[in-house]
Amino acid sequence: MSILTLKIILKHQNPCRVIGSRFKTSSVQYVASRFRDPTFEKLMDKYKNLLKVIAIQDLILANPTHNPPSVSLDFLSRLSQKLHLNRGAASFLRKYPHIFHIFYDPNKFRTFCRLTDAAMRVSRQEAEAINASLDVVVDRLVRLLSMSTTKSLPLRAVFKVWRELGLPDDFEDSIISRNSHIFKLVDAHEPNTHILTLTDEMRDKSFVACVENWRVMECCRENCAVDRTEIRYSFKHSYPPGMRLVRDFKAKVKEWQRLPYVGPYEEMGEKKRSKAGIMGLEKRAVAIVHEFLSLTVERMVEVEKISHFRKSFAIDLNIRDLFLDHPGMFYLSTKGKRHTVFLREGYERGCLIDPNPVYNARRKLLDLVVLGRHAMLLNNESKSVENCQTQKPCLQDEGRD
C-alpha cells in the first residue's frame, strides 16, 4: 500500500467513513483517526504506570551503598516532573504498597523508599531469566545488526532498546566484550560515539525472518486451503472486533500482500523510483519493523526508540505512519504521553501468545502494579505474589476488578 495513495483506515467514531490519501490529513489527525483496540488500550492503561514504577525501581537498585538498596524521598521528589509523577513522589509510592516501602531513618533524619520483598523477588527473577537466556540475547543482537545495511549500529541506539531486547544491564561487558569473535566496537566520526558492528566472519551469516516461519507453518497446517503463490509474500493480518473493513480497503490489502519485496536480512540493492519500486521499499520497511518487533521480549516498543534505527535500516518513510498504514499487523497506542506500537499477531486477550521467562517476570511486576492498594494485610502479601506466579494475567480478568 503506497504511502501516499493507499492509507485507508476507519475512523473510530464512524467505522464506515474512509479517509482517503494520507496527504489530505495532518500527522496528528492521522493518529487521532485510528481505530482504537480496547484490549491494547486497557493493557497500556496498566503499562503507563508500570513504566513509572520501573523508573523508580531502577533508581533504587542503582544505589547499592544502602542495605537494602533505597533512595531518599527528597531525591525522588526532585525528580517528580521528570518521572511524570503528577501528584508528587510520596503520593505515587503510596499507591503501590506491594512494590514500595516508605520508612524513616532516625540516624539520617530522612525518609527513604525501598522495594518490598515481593518486588525484590520479581526483580531477581527477571535478572535470573535474562542471565539464563544470554545465548538467545546474543542471537537477537546479531539479527538486529544483520538487518542494518552496514551490519553495524550506533551503540547509543542499542542502549535505547536494551530493555526491550532483554539485554542485561552490563551488556557491554557481559555480551559484547565476552563475545569478541562476534561483536566489536569501533570509534565513530563523532566524539564519544561508538559503533557496534559484526566481525568479518559473522557478516555473511544468513537468517530466516519470523514471518517466513509463519508462512511455512500456514502451508503445513492440516486441511490447509491456502494457495502457496498467495502466501509467498504475505504477512499475518488480524483486526479488532468492531472494525468494519470496506471493500476497497480489503482489495488494497490483498493487492499489497502479493507484492514481492526484499527481506529484512537480504541486500537491498539499488533503489528504484518507479511506483512498483516505491511500493517494494515500503513493504521491505514493513518487513524490517515486523522483524524488529519479533525480536523484542514483549513484542512492543516505543515508536521514538525504533526511529533511531531508520538511517541504519535505510527506511526513508515515517515509522509512525507506517504502523498506522497497516492496522492488521500493528497497533499504535498513545497512552502515557508516548506512542507505543504492538505486534498484533503476538498477542491474544492482552497476553503474549508465546511467552518467555523474561516476559513472565515482568508480568509479575505488572500484576503488583494492578493490585494497587488491594490485599494489604500482612498475611496476604505472599499469597498475592503466589497468585501472580500461577495465574495467567489476562486483561479480561483485570477488567472485572
Coordinates of C-alpha atoms in Angstrom, one line a residue:
M1 CA 0.0 0.0 0.0
S2 CA 1.7 3.2 -1.2
I3 CA 2.4 5.8 1.5
L4 CA 0.5 8.5 -0.5
T5 CA -2.3 6.6 -2.1
L6 CA -3.1 3.5 0.0
K7 CA -3.5 4.9 3.5
I8 CA -7.0 3.8 4.2
I9 CA -8.2 3.4 7.7
L10 CA -11.5 3.8 9.5
K11 CA -12.4 6.5 12.0
H12 CA -13.3 5.2 15.4
Q13 CA -16.3 7.5 15.6
N14 CA -17.7 6.3 12.2
P15 CA -16.3 3.0 11.0
C16 CA -18.0 3.3 7.6
R17 CA -16.1 6.5 6.8
V18 CA -12.9 6.1 4.8
I19 CA -10.1 8.5 5.0
G20 CA -8.5 9.0 1.6
S21 CA -5.0 9.7 0.7
R22 CA -2.6 10.5 3.5
F23 CA -1.6 13.9 2.3
K24 CA -5.2 15.2 2.9
T25 CA -4.7 14.8 6.7
S26 CA -2.1 16.1 9.1
S27 CA 0.0 13.6 11.1
V28 CA -1.9 14.4 14.3
Q29 CA -5.2 13.9 12.6
Y30 CA -4.0 10.6 11.2
V31 CA -3.1 9.3 14.7
A32 CA -6.4 10.5 16.2
S33 CA -8.4 8.9 13.4
R34 CA -7.1 5.4 14.0
F35 CA -9.4 2.6 15.3
R36 CA -9.0 2.0 19.0
D37 CA -8.5 -1.5 20.1
P38 CA -9.9 -1.8 23.7
T39 CA -7.7 -4.7 24.6
F40 CA -4.5 -3.0 23.8
E41 CA -5.8 0.3 25.3
K42 CA -6.6 -1.5 28.6
L43 CA -3.1 -3.0 28.6
M44 CA -1.5 0.4 28.1
D45 CA -3.5 1.8 31.0
K46 CA -1.6 -0.6 33.2
Y47 CA 1.8 -0.2 31.4
K48 CA 1.9 3.6 31.6
N49 CA 2.1 3.2 35.4
L50 CA 4.4 0.2 35.2
L51 CA 6.9 2.3 33.3
K52 CA 7.0 4.9 36.1
V53 CA 7.4 2.0 38.7
I54 CA 10.3 0.6 36.7
A55 CA 12.0 4.0 36.5
I56 CA 11.8 4.3 40.3
Q57 CA 12.9 0.7 40.8
D58 CA 16.0 1.3 38.7
L59 CA 16.9 4.3 40.8
I60 CA 16.6 2.3 44.0
L61 CA 18.6 -0.7 42.6
A62 CA 21.3 1.6 41.3
N63 CA 22.1 2.7 44.9
P64 CA 23.8 -0.3 46.4
T65 CA 25.5 1.7 49.2
H66 CA 22.4 1.3 51.3
N67 CA 21.5 -2.2 52.6
P68 CA 18.8 -2.8 51.4
P69 CA 19.1 -0.5 48.4
S70 CA 17.0 2.6 48.9
V71 CA 16.7 6.3 47.8
S72 CA 15.5 9.3 49.8
L73 CA 12.0 10.6 49.3
D74 CA 13.5 14.1 48.8
F75 CA 15.6 12.8 45.9
L76 CA 12.5 11.3 44.2
S77 CA 10.5 14.5 44.9
R78 CA 13.1 16.5 43.0
L79 CA 12.7 14.1 40.0
S80 CA 8.9 14.1 40.1
Q81 CA 8.5 16.2 37.0
K82 CA 11.0 14.1 35.0
L83 CA 9.4 10.9 36.1
H84 CA 5.9 12.3 35.3
L85 CA 4.7 11.9 38.9
N86 CA 1.9 14.5 38.7
R87 CA 0.9 14.3 42.3
G88 CA 4.4 14.0 43.7
A89 CA 6.6 11.1 44.6
A90 CA 5.1 10.3 48.0
S91 CA 1.6 10.1 46.6
F92 CA 2.7 7.8 43.8
L93 CA 4.7 5.5 46.1
R94 CA 1.7 5.0 48.4
K95 CA -0.4 3.8 45.5
Y96 CA 1.8 0.7 45.2
P97 CA 2.5 -0.7 48.7
H98 CA 3.1 -4.1 47.2
I99 CA 6.2 -2.6 45.5
F100 CA 7.5 0.3 47.5
H101 CA 8.0 0.5 51.3
I102 CA 8.5 4.0 52.8
F103 CA 10.4 4.2 56.1
Y104 CA 12.0 6.8 58.3
D105 CA 15.7 6.5 59.1
P106 CA 16.3 8.1 62.6
N107 CA 20.0 8.1 62.1
K108 CA 19.9 10.3 59.0
F109 CA 16.7 12.1 59.9
R110 CA 15.3 11.4 56.5
T111 CA 12.5 9.4 54.8
F112 CA 13.6 6.7 52.4
C113 CA 12.0 4.3 50.0
R114 CA 13.0 0.7 49.2
L115 CA 11.5 -2.2 47.3
T116 CA 9.3 -4.7 49.2
D117 CA 10.4 -8.3 49.5
A118 CA 7.8 -9.2 46.8
A119 CA 9.2 -6.6 44.4
M120 CA 12.8 -7.7 45.1
R121 CA 11.9 -11.3 44.3
V122 CA 10.4 -10.3 41.0
S123 CA 13.5 -8.2 40.2
R124 CA 15.8 -11.2 40.9
Q125 CA 13.6 -13.5 38.9
E126 CA 13.9 -11.1 35.9
A127 CA 17.7 -10.9 36.3
E128 CA 18.0 -14.7 36.5
A129 CA 15.8 -15.1 33.5
I130 CA 18.0 -12.7 31.5
N131 CA 21.2 -14.4 32.6
A132 CA 19.8 -17.8 31.7
S133 CA 18.9 -16.6 28.1
L134 CA 22.2 -15.0 27.1
D135 CA 22.6 -17.2 24.1
V136 CA 19.1 -16.0 22.9
V137 CA 20.1 -12.4 23.6
V138 CA 23.3 -12.7 21.5
D139 CA 21.3 -14.1 18.6
R140 CA 18.8 -11.2 18.9
L141 CA 21.6 -8.7 18.8
V142 CA 23.3 -10.4 15.8
R143 CA 20.0 -10.4 13.9
L144 CA 19.5 -6.7 14.7
L145 CA 22.9 -5.8 13.4
S146 CA 22.3 -8.1 10.3
M147 CA 19.3 -6.0 9.3
S148 CA 21.5 -2.9 9.0
T149 CA 22.8 -2.1 5.6
T150 CA 26.3 -1.8 7.1
K151 CA 26.0 -4.7 9.6
S152 CA 26.6 -2.1 12.3
L153 CA 24.6 0.2 14.6
P154 CA 25.4 3.2 16.8
L155 CA 25.8 1.9 20.4
R156 CA 23.6 4.7 21.7
A157 CA 20.7 3.3 19.5
V158 CA 21.2 -0.1 21.1
F159 CA 21.1 1.5 24.5
K160 CA 17.7 2.9 23.7
V161 CA 16.2 -0.6 23.4
W162 CA 18.4 -2.7 25.7
R163 CA 15.4 -3.5 28.0
E164 CA 13.1 -4.3 25.0
L165 CA 15.8 -6.8 23.7
G166 CA 16.2 -8.4 27.1
L167 CA 19.8 -7.3 27.4
P168 CA 21.5 -7.4 30.8
D169 CA 22.3 -4.1 32.5
D170 CA 26.0 -4.6 31.8
F171 CA 25.6 -5.9 28.2
E172 CA 28.8 -4.0 27.1
D173 CA 30.8 -6.4 29.3
S174 CA 28.6 -9.5 29.6
I175 CA 27.6 -9.6 25.9
I176 CA 29.9 -7.5 23.7
S177 CA 33.3 -7.9 25.4
R178 CA 32.8 -11.6 26.1
N179 CA 31.8 -12.4 22.5
S180 CA 34.7 -10.6 20.7
H181 CA 34.5 -13.2 18.0
I182 CA 31.0 -11.9 17.1
F183 CA 31.0 -8.2 18.1
K184 CA 33.4 -5.3 18.0
L185 CA 33.2 -1.7 19.0
V186 CA 34.8 0.9 16.7
D187 CA 35.1 4.7 17.1
A188 CA 32.7 6.8 15.1
H189 CA 33.5 10.1 13.4
E190 CA 31.6 11.9 16.2
P191 CA 33.4 12.4 19.6
N192 CA 32.4 9.9 22.4
T193 CA 30.4 7.8 20.0
H194 CA 30.9 4.2 19.3
I195 CA 29.6 1.9 16.6
L196 CA 28.7 -1.7 17.3
T197 CA 29.5 -3.9 14.4
L198 CA 29.7 -7.6 13.5
T199 CA 33.1 -9.2 12.9
D200 CA 34.0 -10.2 9.4
E201 CA 33.2 -13.9 9.9
M202 CA 29.7 -13.1 11.1
R203 CA 28.7 -10.7 8.3
D204 CA 27.8 -13.5 5.8
K205 CA 25.6 -15.4 8.3
S206 CA 22.1 -15.9 6.9
F207 CA 18.9 -15.8 8.9
V208 CA 15.2 -16.7 8.3
A209 CA 12.8 -13.9 9.2
C210 CA 10.0 -14.7 11.7
V211 CA 7.3 -14.1 9.0
E212 CA 8.8 -16.8 6.8
N213 CA 8.5 -19.3 9.6
W214 CA 4.8 -18.3 9.9
R215 CA 4.3 -18.9 6.1
V216 CA 5.8 -22.4 6.4
M217 CA 3.5 -23.2 9.3
E218 CA 0.5 -21.9 7.5
C219 CA 1.3 -24.1 4.4
C220 CA 1.9 -27.2 6.6
R221 CA -1.4 -27.0 8.6
E222 CA -3.9 -29.8 8.2
N223 CA -6.6 -29.1 5.7
C224 CA -4.7 -26.0 4.5
A225 CA -6.5 -24.4 1.6
V226 CA -4.1 -21.5 1.2
D227 CA -2.5 -21.2 -2.2
R228 CA 1.2 -21.1 -1.8
T229 CA 1.5 -18.4 -4.5
E230 CA -0.9 -16.3 -2.5
I231 CA 1.0 -16.6 0.8
R232 CA 4.5 -16.3 -0.7
Y233 CA 4.9 -12.6 0.2
S234 CA 2.1 -12.3 2.8
F235 CA 2.1 -11.2 6.4
K236 CA -0.4 -12.3 9.1
H237 CA -3.3 -9.9 9.5
S238 CA -6.0 -9.7 12.1
Y239 CA -8.3 -6.8 13.1
P240 CA -10.0 -5.9 16.3
P241 CA -13.7 -6.8 16.9
G242 CA -15.9 -4.0 15.6
M243 CA -13.6 -2.7 13.0
R244 CA -15.6 -2.8 9.8
L245 CA -13.4 -3.0 6.7
V246 CA -14.8 -1.5 3.5
R247 CA -14.4 -3.4 0.2
D248 CA -11.8 -1.0 -1.2
F249 CA -9.6 -1.5 1.8
K250 CA -9.8 -5.3 1.6
A251 CA -8.9 -5.1 -2.1
K252 CA -5.8 -2.9 -1.4
V253 CA -4.6 -5.2 1.4
K254 CA -5.0 -8.2 -0.9
E255 CA -3.0 -6.5 -3.6
W256 CA -0.4 -5.4 -1.2
Q257 CA 0.0 -8.9 0.2
R258 CA 1.0 -10.2 -3.3
L259 CA 3.8 -7.6 -3.8
P260 CA 7.3 -9.0 -3.9
Y261 CA 9.9 -7.4 -1.7
V262 CA 13.4 -7.7 -0.4
G263 CA 13.5 -9.4 3.1
P264 CA 14.9 -7.8 6.2
Y265 CA 18.2 -9.8 6.1
E266 CA 18.7 -9.5 2.3
E267 CA 20.8 -6.9 0.5
M268 CA 18.5 -4.1 -0.7
G269 CA 20.3 -3.3 -3.9
E270 CA 19.6 -0.2 -6.0
K271 CA 16.5 1.8 -5.1
K272 CA 14.0 2.1 -7.9
R273 CA 11.9 5.2 -8.1
S274 CA 9.1 3.6 -10.1
K275 CA 5.7 3.0 -8.5
A276 CA 6.5 -0.7 -8.1
G277 CA 9.9 0.2 -6.7
I278 CA 8.5 2.6 -4.1
M279 CA 5.8 0.1 -3.0
G280 CA 8.6 -2.6 -2.7
L281 CA 10.6 -0.3 -0.5
E282 CA 7.6 0.3 1.7
K283 CA 7.0 -3.5 2.0
R284 CA 10.6 -4.0 2.9
A285 CA 10.3 -1.3 5.6
V286 CA 7.3 -3.2 7.0
A287 CA 9.3 -6.4 7.0
I288 CA 12.1 -4.8 8.9
V289 CA 9.9 -3.3 11.7
H290 CA 7.9 -6.6 11.8
E291 CA 11.2 -8.5 12.4
F292 CA 12.4 -5.8 14.9
L293 CA 9.2 -6.2 17.0
S294 CA 9.5 -10.0 16.7
L295 CA 13.0 -9.7 18.3
T296 CA 11.7 -7.8 21.4
V297 CA 10.9 -9.6 24.6
E298 CA 7.3 -8.2 24.8
R299 CA 6.6 -7.7 21.0
M300 CA 6.3 -4.0 21.7
V301 CA 8.4 -0.8 21.6
E302 CA 8.1 2.9 21.7
V303 CA 8.0 4.5 18.3
E304 CA 10.6 7.1 19.2
K305 CA 13.1 4.4 20.1
I306 CA 12.7 2.4 16.9
S307 CA 13.0 5.7 14.9
H308 CA 16.7 5.8 16.0
F309 CA 17.3 2.9 13.6
R310 CA 15.8 4.4 10.5
K311 CA 19.0 5.5 8.9
S312 CA 20.8 2.2 9.7
F313 CA 17.9 0.2 8.2
A314 CA 17.6 2.5 5.2
I315 CA 14.0 3.3 5.9
D316 CA 13.1 6.6 4.2
L317 CA 9.5 6.6 5.4
N318 CA 7.8 7.9 8.6
I319 CA 7.9 5.0 11.0
R320 CA 4.7 6.0 12.9
D321 CA 2.7 6.4 9.7
L322 CA 4.0 3.0 8.6
F323 CA 2.4 1.4 11.7
L324 CA -0.9 3.3 11.1
D325 CA -1.0 2.2 7.4
H326 CA -1.1 -1.4 8.5
P327 CA -3.6 -1.8 11.3
G328 CA -3.9 -5.5 10.7
M329 CA -0.3 -6.0 11.7
F330 CA 0.5 -3.3 14.2
Y331 CA -1.4 -1.4 16.9
L332 CA -0.3 2.1 17.9
S333 CA -1.3 3.4 21.3
T334 CA -0.8 6.9 22.6
K335 CA -1.4 6.2 26.3
G336 CA 1.0 7.6 28.8
K337 CA 2.2 10.5 26.7
R338 CA 4.1 8.2 24.4
H339 CA 3.5 6.3 21.2
T340 CA 3.9 2.6 21.7
V341 CA 3.5 0.0 18.9
F342 CA 2.5 -3.6 19.4
L343 CA 2.9 -6.6 17.1
R344 CA -0.7 -7.6 16.9
E345 CA -0.1 -11.2 16.0
G346 CA 2.0 -11.7 19.1
Y347 CA -1.0 -11.1 21.5
E348 CA -4.2 -12.7 22.4
R349 CA -6.6 -11.2 25.0
G350 CA -3.9 -8.8 26.2
C351 CA -1.3 -11.6 26.8
L352 CA 1.7 -12.7 24.8
I353 CA 0.8 -15.9 22.9
D354 CA 4.4 -17.3 23.1
P355 CA 5.7 -16.0 26.5
N356 CA 9.3 -16.2 27.5
P357 CA 10.8 -16.2 31.1
V358 CA 11.8 -12.5 31.0
Y359 CA 8.3 -11.6 29.9
N360 CA 6.8 -13.7 32.6
A361 CA 8.9 -12.0 35.3
R362 CA 7.9 -8.6 34.0
R363 CA 4.2 -9.5 34.0
K364 CA 4.5 -10.4 37.7
L365 CA 5.6 -6.8 38.4
L366 CA 2.7 -5.6 36.3
D367 CA 0.4 -7.8 38.5
L368 CA 1.8 -6.0 41.6
V369 CA 1.0 -2.7 39.9
V370 CA -2.5 -3.8 39.1
L371 CA -3.0 -4.8 42.8
G372 CA -2.5 -1.2 43.9
R373 CA -3.6 -0.9 47.5
H374 CA -5.7 -4.1 47.4
A375 CA -5.0 -7.1 49.8
M376 CA -2.5 -5.3 52.0
L377 CA -3.0 -7.5 55.1
L378 CA 0.4 -8.8 56.0
N379 CA -0.6 -12.4 55.7
N380 CA -1.9 -11.8 52.2
E381 CA 1.3 -10.3 50.6
S382 CA 2.9 -13.7 49.9
K383 CA -0.4 -15.1 48.7
S384 CA -0.8 -12.3 46.2
V385 CA 2.7 -13.0 44.8
E386 CA 1.9 -16.7 44.5
N387 CA -1.2 -15.9 42.5
C388 CA 0.9 -13.8 40.2
Q389 CA 3.2 -16.8 39.6
T390 CA 0.4 -19.3 39.0
Q391 CA -2.3 -17.4 37.2
K392 CA -2.0 -16.2 33.6
P393 CA -2.6 -12.5 33.7
C394 CA -5.0 -11.6 31.0
L395 CA -6.6 -8.2 30.6
Q396 CA -10.2 -9.5 30.6
D397 CA -9.7 -10.8 34.2
E398 CA -8.2 -7.4 35.2
G399 CA -11.2 -5.6 33.8
R400 CA -13.5 -7.3 36.3
D401 CA -11.7 -5.9 39.4

